[in-house]
């Protein structure tokens, strides 16, 4: 089949186009949308509906009431450095000391912050009829202004409040080595009346903070949620501007994503929760969860808890916290292939202790597993090349009768035991693997700043000297020379000639780990070609153009 090389070009072009579409859809610049004005709804009630969650008033009050009477409580663990504002008991700053801001930087990665013109905070509290957050953010009292967790174990940071006959203790419970924090409201009703409260948790962030996203080095900033109906669904800021999220679900979770990192609220997984979103203050996106209404009898106490996660997208840890939370490591529609490849990659890395060597090893495994199909592909191409004179004879005989030409060609293929599509099947199988590995290298935080050797110090970033893309182009050119096709169309000839250059340029911005995979894959393919062609030539099949 003379057009198999053309099929290769078309297949790669289609894959490239879909990659570009996915980048643009998820990470590319979004059109400006006029923000929806959300007015403060009715005051808190005990009906459990969305009207009971008053978003505007408490948050506005939190800003206006940040007087000298409030203070910041600093908490330091081995994984987190954060600040809690006693006004509302909200997390207003969070750093990740185990992750550098940039490669070789001494500064930790800043996930949450509250700056002039921008804020990204985690808020939680109690609303409904007797909730202290119903009309304004309450002022908690803290025993200390700094807490530090040394060694193993846990650390509890308590904030206390007396409100309307209730004693409330808001507890932040930290565990060494973990990024998830248990947040509890311990409430004691000291009055003679039944008290009604309703817990909420949400994340609040400016829609635009000036960060840009490159098509080839994506930085996704937006929200996501999981429910009993949908394990994972993105809900970006443009979605918030169009419609308010309003989903009732058993369990569930809400999150804000920032490429390799995520912050998430996981409410009580045994309760029925309501997931919501809002645009507040004109340019701030909010996504959160509202728990069920709770009645507290006089003299009784209750503990209402949730989990807050802020840190890297470590898949197994996220999967333990909530169903579907691990899918925030967004591998796209081929996630099931990507997850298996990532699992295999991590197992190999444990042995070789180098992510670059692990990529080379997984390439050897993939190419080795595909060798039987590769053998079929090259043998089919060689047989098709040997059939060219007979095919041309049939084309000349039936040039004026295409209805007879088709059956005659199929009879020829049957007689010679040749499958005209045999050279295409391995390509069709390899393309999903290529796409799946692409998302592994782009999305997996384990590869962030992971060095290989020499000048490759970050496998998740592009090659700084473009050596790997150039080597890839050379290897692709050698593959063309080794298996030239008898294409007579001048346009196809030019396309084939420039294909290595075009894809080398295309790969300039790809993560170096992915280019390393494709370059090593080409080297293995060259070795397999030589081995297969040598065996076919011994059988009398011509493997090269005369």
Coordinates of N, CA and C in Angstrom, one line a residue, residues 205-364:
X205 N -11.3 32.5 45.4 CA -10.1 32.9 44.6 C -10.4 33.9 43.5
X206 N -9.5 34.9 43.3 CA -9.7 35.8 42.2 C -9.7 35.1 40.9
X207 N -10.6 35.5 40.0 CA -10.7 34.9 38.7 C -9.4 35.1 37.9
X208 N -8.9 36.4 38.0 CA -7.7 36.7 37.2 C -6.7 37.3 38.1
X209 N -5.5 36.7 38.2 CA -4.4 37.2 39.0 C -3.2 37.6 38.2
X210 N -3.4 37.7 36.9 CA -2.3 38.1 36.0 C -1.4 37.0 35.5
X211 N -1.6 35.7 36.0 CA -0.8 34.6 35.6 C -1.2 34.2 34.1
X212 N -0.2 33.9 33.3 CA -0.5 33.5 32.0 C -0.2 32.0 31.8
X213 N -0.8 31.5 30.7 CA -0.7 30.0 30.4 C -0.2 29.8 29.0
X214 N 0.9 29.2 28.9 CA 1.4 28.9 27.6 C 0.7 27.6 27.0
X215 N 0.6 27.6 25.7 CA -0.1 26.4 25.1 C 0.7 25.1 25.4
X216 N 2.0 25.3 25.4 CA 2.8 24.1 25.6 C 3.2 23.8 27.0
X217 N 3.2 24.8 27.9 CA 3.5 24.7 29.3 C 2.2 25.1 30.1
X218 N 1.2 24.3 30.2 CA -0.1 24.7 30.7 C -0.1 25.0 32.2
X219 N -0.9 26.0 32.6 CA -1.1 26.2 34.0 C -2.6 26.4 34.2
X220 N -3.3 25.3 34.5 CA -4.7 25.4 34.7 C -5.1 25.9 36.0
X221 N -5.9 27.0 36.1 CA -6.4 27.5 37.3 C -7.9 27.5 37.2
X222 N -8.5 26.8 38.0 CA -10.0 26.7 38.0 C -10.5 25.7 39.0
X223 N -11.8 25.5 39.1 CA -12.4 24.7 40.1 C -12.7 23.3 39.5
X224 N -13.1 22.4 40.4 CA -13.6 21.1 40.1 C -14.4 20.5 41.2
X225 N -15.2 19.5 41.0 CA -16.0 18.9 42.0 C -16.2 17.5 41.7
X226 N -16.6 16.7 42.7 CA -17.0 15.3 42.6 C -18.3 15.1 43.3
X227 N -19.1 14.2 42.7 CA -20.4 13.9 43.4 C -20.7 12.4 43.2
X228 N -21.8 12.0 43.7 CA -22.2 10.6 43.5 C -22.5 10.3 42.0
X229 N -22.9 11.3 41.3 CA -23.2 11.1 39.8 C -22.0 11.2 39.0
X230 N -21.1 12.2 39.3 CA -19.9 12.4 38.5 C -18.7 12.4 39.5
X231 N -17.8 11.4 39.3 CA -16.6 11.3 40.1 C -15.7 12.6 40.0
X232 N -15.6 13.1 38.8 CA -14.8 14.3 38.6 C -15.3 15.1 37.5
X233 N -15.4 16.4 37.7 CA -15.9 17.3 36.7 C -15.2 18.7 36.9
X234 N -14.6 19.2 35.9 CA -14.1 20.6 35.9 C -15.2 21.6 35.9
X235 N -15.0 22.6 36.7 CA -16.0 23.7 36.7 C -15.2 25.0 36.8
X236 N -14.8 25.5 35.6 CA -13.8 26.6 35.6 C -14.6 27.9 35.9
X237 N -13.8 29.0 35.9 CA -14.4 30.3 36.3 C -15.4 30.8 35.3
X238 N -15.2 30.4 34.0 CA -16.2 30.8 33.0 C -17.5 30.1 33.2
X239 N -17.4 28.8 33.7 CA -18.6 28.1 34.1 C -19.4 28.8 35.2
X240 N -18.6 29.3 36.2 CA -19.2 30.0 37.4 C -19.9 31.2 36.9
X241 N -19.3 31.9 36.0 CA -19.8 33.2 35.5 C -21.1 33.0 34.7
X242 N -21.3 31.8 34.2 CA -22.5 31.5 33.4 C -23.6 30.9 34.3
X243 N -23.3 30.0 35.2 CA -24.3 29.4 36.0 C -23.7 29.1 37.4
X244 N -24.6 29.2 38.4 CA -24.2 28.8 39.8 C -24.3 27.3 39.9
X245 N -23.2 26.6 40.3 CA -23.3 25.2 40.6 C -24.3 24.9 41.7
X246 N -25.1 23.9 41.6 CA -26.1 23.6 42.6 C -26.3 22.1 42.5
X247 N -25.6 21.3 43.2 CA -25.6 19.8 43.1 C -25.8 19.2 44.5
X248 N -26.9 18.5 44.7 CA -27.1 17.7 45.9 C -26.5 16.3 45.7
X249 N -25.8 15.9 46.7 CA -25.1 14.6 46.6 C -24.8 14.0 48.0
X250 N -24.7 12.7 48.0 CA -24.1 12.0 49.1 C -22.6 12.1 49.1
X251 N -22.0 12.5 50.2 CA -20.5 12.7 50.2 C -20.1 13.9 49.3
X252 N -19.2 13.7 48.3 CA -18.8 14.7 47.4 C -17.6 15.5 47.9
X253 N -17.1 16.4 47.0 CA -16.0 17.2 47.4 C -15.9 18.4 46.4
X254 N -15.2 19.5 46.7 CA -14.9 20.6 45.9 C -13.5 21.0 45.9
X255 N -12.9 21.5 44.8 CA -11.5 21.8 44.8 C -11.2 23.0 43.9
X256 N -10.0 23.6 44.1 CA -9.4 24.5 43.2 C -8.1 23.9 42.7
X257 N -7.9 23.9 41.4 CA -6.7 23.3 40.8 C -5.7 24.4 40.3
X258 N -4.4 24.0 40.4 CA -3.4 24.9 40.0 C -2.2 24.0 39.4
X259 N -2.5 23.5 38.3 CA -1.5 22.6 37.6 C -1.2 21.4 38.5
X260 N 0.0 21.4 39.1 CA 0.4 20.3 39.9 C -0.2 20.2 41.3
X261 N -0.9 21.3 41.7 CA -1.3 21.4 43.1 C -2.8 21.6 43.1
X262 N -3.3 21.2 44.3 CA -4.8 21.3 44.5 C -5.1 21.6 45.9
X263 N -6.1 22.4 46.1 CA -6.7 22.6 47.4 C -8.2 22.1 47.4
X264 N -8.6 21.4 48.4 CA -9.9 20.8 48.3 C -10.6 20.7 49.7
X265 N -11.9 20.8 49.7 CA -12.7 20.6 50.9 C -13.4 19.3 50.7
X266 N -13.3 18.4 51.7 CA -14.0 17.1 51.7 C -14.9 17.1 52.9
X267 N -16.2 17.4 52.7 CA -17.2 17.4 53.8 C -17.4 16.0 54.3
X268 N -18.3 15.9 55.3 CA -18.6 14.7 55.9 C -19.1 13.7 54.8
X269 N -18.4 12.6 54.6 CA -18.7 11.7 53.5 C -19.8 10.8 53.9
X270 N -20.4 10.8 55.1 CA -21.5 10.0 55.4 C -22.8 10.9 55.3
X271 N -22.7 12.2 55.0 CA -23.8 13.0 55.0 C -24.2 13.4 53.5
X272 N -25.4 13.9 53.4 CA -25.9 14.5 52.1 C -25.5 16.0 52.1
X273 N -24.7 16.3 51.1 CA -24.2 17.7 51.0 C -24.7 18.4 49.7
X274 N -24.6 19.7 49.8 CA -25.0 20.5 48.6 C -23.7 21.2 48.1
X275 N -23.3 21.0 46.9 CA -22.2 21.7 46.3 C -22.7 22.9 45.6
X276 N -21.9 24.0 45.7 CA -22.4 25.3 45.1 C -21.2 26.1 44.6
X277 N -21.5 27.0 43.8 CA -20.5 28.0 43.4 C -21.1 29.4 43.3
X278 N -20.3 30.4 43.3 CA -20.8 31.8 43.3 C -19.7 32.7 42.7
X279 N -20.1 33.8 42.1 CA -19.1 34.9 41.8 C -19.4 36.0 42.8
X280 N -18.4 36.3 43.6 CA -18.6 37.4 44.7 C -17.7 38.5 44.4
X281 N -18.1 39.7 44.8 CA -17.2 40.8 44.7 C -16.9 41.2 43.3
X282 N -17.6 40.6 42.3 CA -17.4 40.9 40.9 C -16.4 40.1 40.2
X283 N -15.3 39.7 40.9 CA -14.2 39.0 40.3 C -13.6 37.8 41.1
X284 N -14.4 37.3 42.1 CA -13.9 36.2 42.9 C -14.8 35.0 42.7
X285 N -14.2 33.9 42.4 CA -14.9 32.7 42.2 C -14.9 31.9 43.5
X286 N -16.1 31.3 43.9 CA -16.3 30.5 45.1 C -16.8 29.2 44.7
X287 N -16.3 28.1 45.3 CA -16.9 26.8 45.1 C -16.8 26.1 46.5
X288 N -17.9 25.5 46.9 CA -18.0 25.0 48.3 C -19.0 23.9 48.4
X289 N -19.1 23.5 49.7 CA -20.0 22.4 50.1 C -20.8 22.9 51.3
X290 N -22.1 22.6 51.3 CA -23.0 22.9 52.4 C -23.5 21.6 53.0
X291 N -23.3 21.5 54.3 CA -23.7 20.2 55.0 C -25.2 20.3 55.5
X292 N -25.7 19.2 56.0 CA -27.1 19.2 56.5 C -27.2 20.1 57.8
X293 N -28.5 20.5 58.0 CA -28.8 21.3 59.2 C -28.8 20.4 60.4
X294 N -28.2 20.9 61.5 CA -28.1 20.1 62.7 C -28.8 20.9 63.9
X295 N -29.6 20.2 64.6 CA -30.3 20.7 65.8 C -29.5 20.2 67.1
X296 N -29.2 21.1 68.0 CA -28.5 20.8 69.2 C -29.4 21.1 70.4
X297 N -29.7 20.1 71.1 CA -30.6 20.2 72.3 C -29.9 20.9 73.4
X298 N -30.6 21.6 74.3 CA -30.0 22.2 75.5 C -29.1 21.2 76.3
X299 N -27.9 21.7 76.6 CA -27.0 20.9 77.4 C -26.3 19.8 76.6
X300 N -26.6 19.7 75.3 CA -25.9 18.7 74.5 C -24.8 19.3 73.7
X301 N -23.9 18.5 73.1 CA -22.8 18.9 72.3 C -22.7 18.1 71.0
X302 N -22.1 18.6 70.1 CA -21.9 17.9 68.8 C -20.6 18.4 68.1
X303 N -20.0 17.5 67.4 CA -18.8 17.8 66.6 C -19.1 17.6 65.1
X304 N -18.9 18.7 64.4 CA -19.1 18.7 62.9 C -17.7 18.8 62.3
X305 N -17.4 17.8 61.4 CA -16.0 17.8 60.9 C -16.0 17.7 59.4
X306 N -14.9 18.2 58.8 CA -14.6 18.1 57.4 C -13.1 18.0 57.3
X307 N -12.6 17.7 56.1 CA -11.2 17.6 55.8 C -10.8 18.6 54.7
X308 N -9.7 19.3 55.0 CA -9.1 20.3 54.1 C -7.8 19.7 53.6
X309 N -7.6 19.7 52.2 CA -6.4 19.2 51.6 C -5.8 20.4 50.8
X310 N -4.5 20.6 51.0 CA -3.8 21.6 50.2 C -2.4 21.1 50.0
X311 N -2.0 20.8 48.7 CA -0.7 20.3 48.4 C -0.6 19.7 47.0
X312 N 0.4 18.9 46.8 CA 0.6 18.3 45.5 C -0.5 17.3 45.1
X313 N -0.7 17.0 43.8 CA -1.6 16.0 43.4 C -1.0 14.6 43.4
X314 N -0.9 14.1 44.6 CA -0.4 12.7 44.8 C -1.6 11.8 44.8
X315 N -1.6 11.0 43.7 CA -2.8 10.3 43.4 C -3.3 9.3 44.5
X316 N -2.4 8.5 45.0 CA -2.9 7.5 46.0 C -3.4 8.2 47.3
X317 N -2.8 9.3 47.7 CA -3.2 10.0 48.8 C -4.6 10.7 48.6
X318 N -4.8 11.3 47.4 CA -6.1 11.9 47.1 C -7.2 10.8 47.0
X319 N -6.9 9.7 46.5 CA -7.9 8.6 46.4 C -8.4 8.1 47.7
X320 N -7.5 8.2 48.7 CA -7.9 7.8 50.1 C -8.9 8.8 50.7
X321 N -8.8 10.0 50.3 CA -9.7 11.1 51.0 C -11.1 11.1 50.4
X322 N -11.3 10.9 49.1 CA -12.6 11.0 48.6 C -12.6 10.3 47.2
X323 N -13.8 9.8 46.9 CA -14.0 9.1 45.6 C -13.8 10.1 44.5
X324 N -12.9 9.9 43.6 CA -12.7 10.7 42.4 C -11.7 11.9 42.6
X325 N -11.3 12.1 43.8 CA -10.4 13.3 44.1 C -9.1 13.1 43.4
X326 N -8.6 11.8 43.2 CA -7.4 11.5 42.5 C -7.5 11.9 41.0
X327 N -8.7 12.0 40.5 CA -8.8 12.4 39.1 C -8.5 13.9 38.8
X328 N -8.3 14.6 39.9 CA -7.8 16.0 39.7 C -6.4 16.0 39.0
X329 N -5.7 14.8 39.1 CA -4.6 14.6 38.2 C -5.2 14.2 36.8
X330 N -5.4 15.2 36.0 CA -6.3 15.1 34.9 C -5.6 14.6 33.7
X331 N -5.7 13.3 33.4 CA -5.1 12.6 32.3 C -6.0 12.6 31.0
X332 N -7.1 13.2 31.1 CA -8.0 13.3 29.9 C -8.7 12.0 29.7
X333 N -9.2 11.8 28.5 CA -10.1 10.7 28.2 C -9.4 9.3 28.2
X334 N -8.0 9.4 28.1 CA -7.3 8.1 28.2 C -6.7 7.9 29.6
X335 N -7.4 8.4 30.6 CA -6.9 8.3 32.0 C -6.6 6.9 32.4
X336 N -7.4 5.9 32.0 CA -7.2 4.6 32.4 C -5.8 4.0 31.9
X337 N -5.4 4.4 30.7 CA -4.1 4.1 30.2 C -3.0 4.8 30.9
X338 N -3.2 6.1 31.1 CA -2.3 6.9 31.8 C -2.0 6.5 33.2
X339 N -3.1 6.1 34.0 CA -2.9 5.6 35.3 C -2.1 4.4 35.4
X340 N -2.3 3.4 34.5 CA -1.5 2.2 34.4 C -0.1 2.5 34.1
X341 N 0.2 3.4 33.1 CA 1.5 3.8 32.7 C 2.2 4.5 33.9
X342 N 1.5 5.3 34.6 CA 2.1 6.0 35.7 C 2.5 5.0 36.8
X343 N 1.6 4.1 37.1 CA 1.9 3.1 38.1 C 3.1 2.3 37.7
X344 N 3.2 1.9 36.4 CA 4.4 1.1 36.0 C 5.6 2.0 36.1
X345 N 5.5 3.3 35.7 CA 6.6 4.2 35.8 C 7.2 4.3 37.2
X346 N 6.3 4.5 38.1 CA 6.7 4.6 39.5 C 7.4 3.4 40.1
X347 N 6.9 2.2 39.7 CA 7.5 1.0 40.1 C 8.9 0.8 39.6
X348 N 9.1 1.2 38.3 CA 10.4 1.2 37.7 C 11.3 2.2 38.4
X349 N 10.8 3.4 38.7 CA 11.6 4.4 39.3 C 12.1 4.0 40.7
X350 N 11.3 3.2 41.4 CA 11.8 2.7 42.7 C 13.0 1.8 42.6
X351 N 13.2 1.2 41.4 CA 14.3 0.3 41.2 C 15.5 1.1 40.7
X352 N 15.3 2.0 39.7 CA 16.4 2.7 39.1 C 16.7 4.0 39.7
X353 N 15.8 4.6 40.5 CA 16.1 5.8 41.3 C 16.3 7.0 40.4
X354 N 15.8 7.0 39.2 CA 16.0 8.1 38.3 C 14.8 8.1 37.3
X355 N 14.1 9.2 37.3 CA 12.9 9.3 36.4 C 13.2 9.2 35.0
X356 N 14.4 9.7 34.6 CA 14.8 9.6 33.2 C 15.1 8.2 32.8
X357 N 15.8 7.5 33.6 CA 16.0 6.1 33.4 C 14.7 5.3 33.4
X358 N 13.8 5.7 34.3 CA 12.5 5.0 34.3 C 11.8 5.2 33.0
X359 N 11.9 6.4 32.4 CA 11.2 6.6 31.1 C 11.8 5.7 30.0
X360 N 13.2 5.6 30.0 CA 13.8 4.7 29.0 C 13.4 3.3 29.2
X361 N 13.3 2.9 30.5 CA 12.9 1.5 30.7 C 11.4 1.2 30.3
X362 N 10.5 2.2 30.6 CA 9.1 2.0 30.2 C 9.0 2.0 28.6
X363 N 9.9 2.7 28.0 CA 9.9 2.7 26.5 C 10.3 1.4 26.0
X364 N 11.3 0.8 26.6 CA 11.8 -0.6 26.2 C 10.6 -1.6 26.4

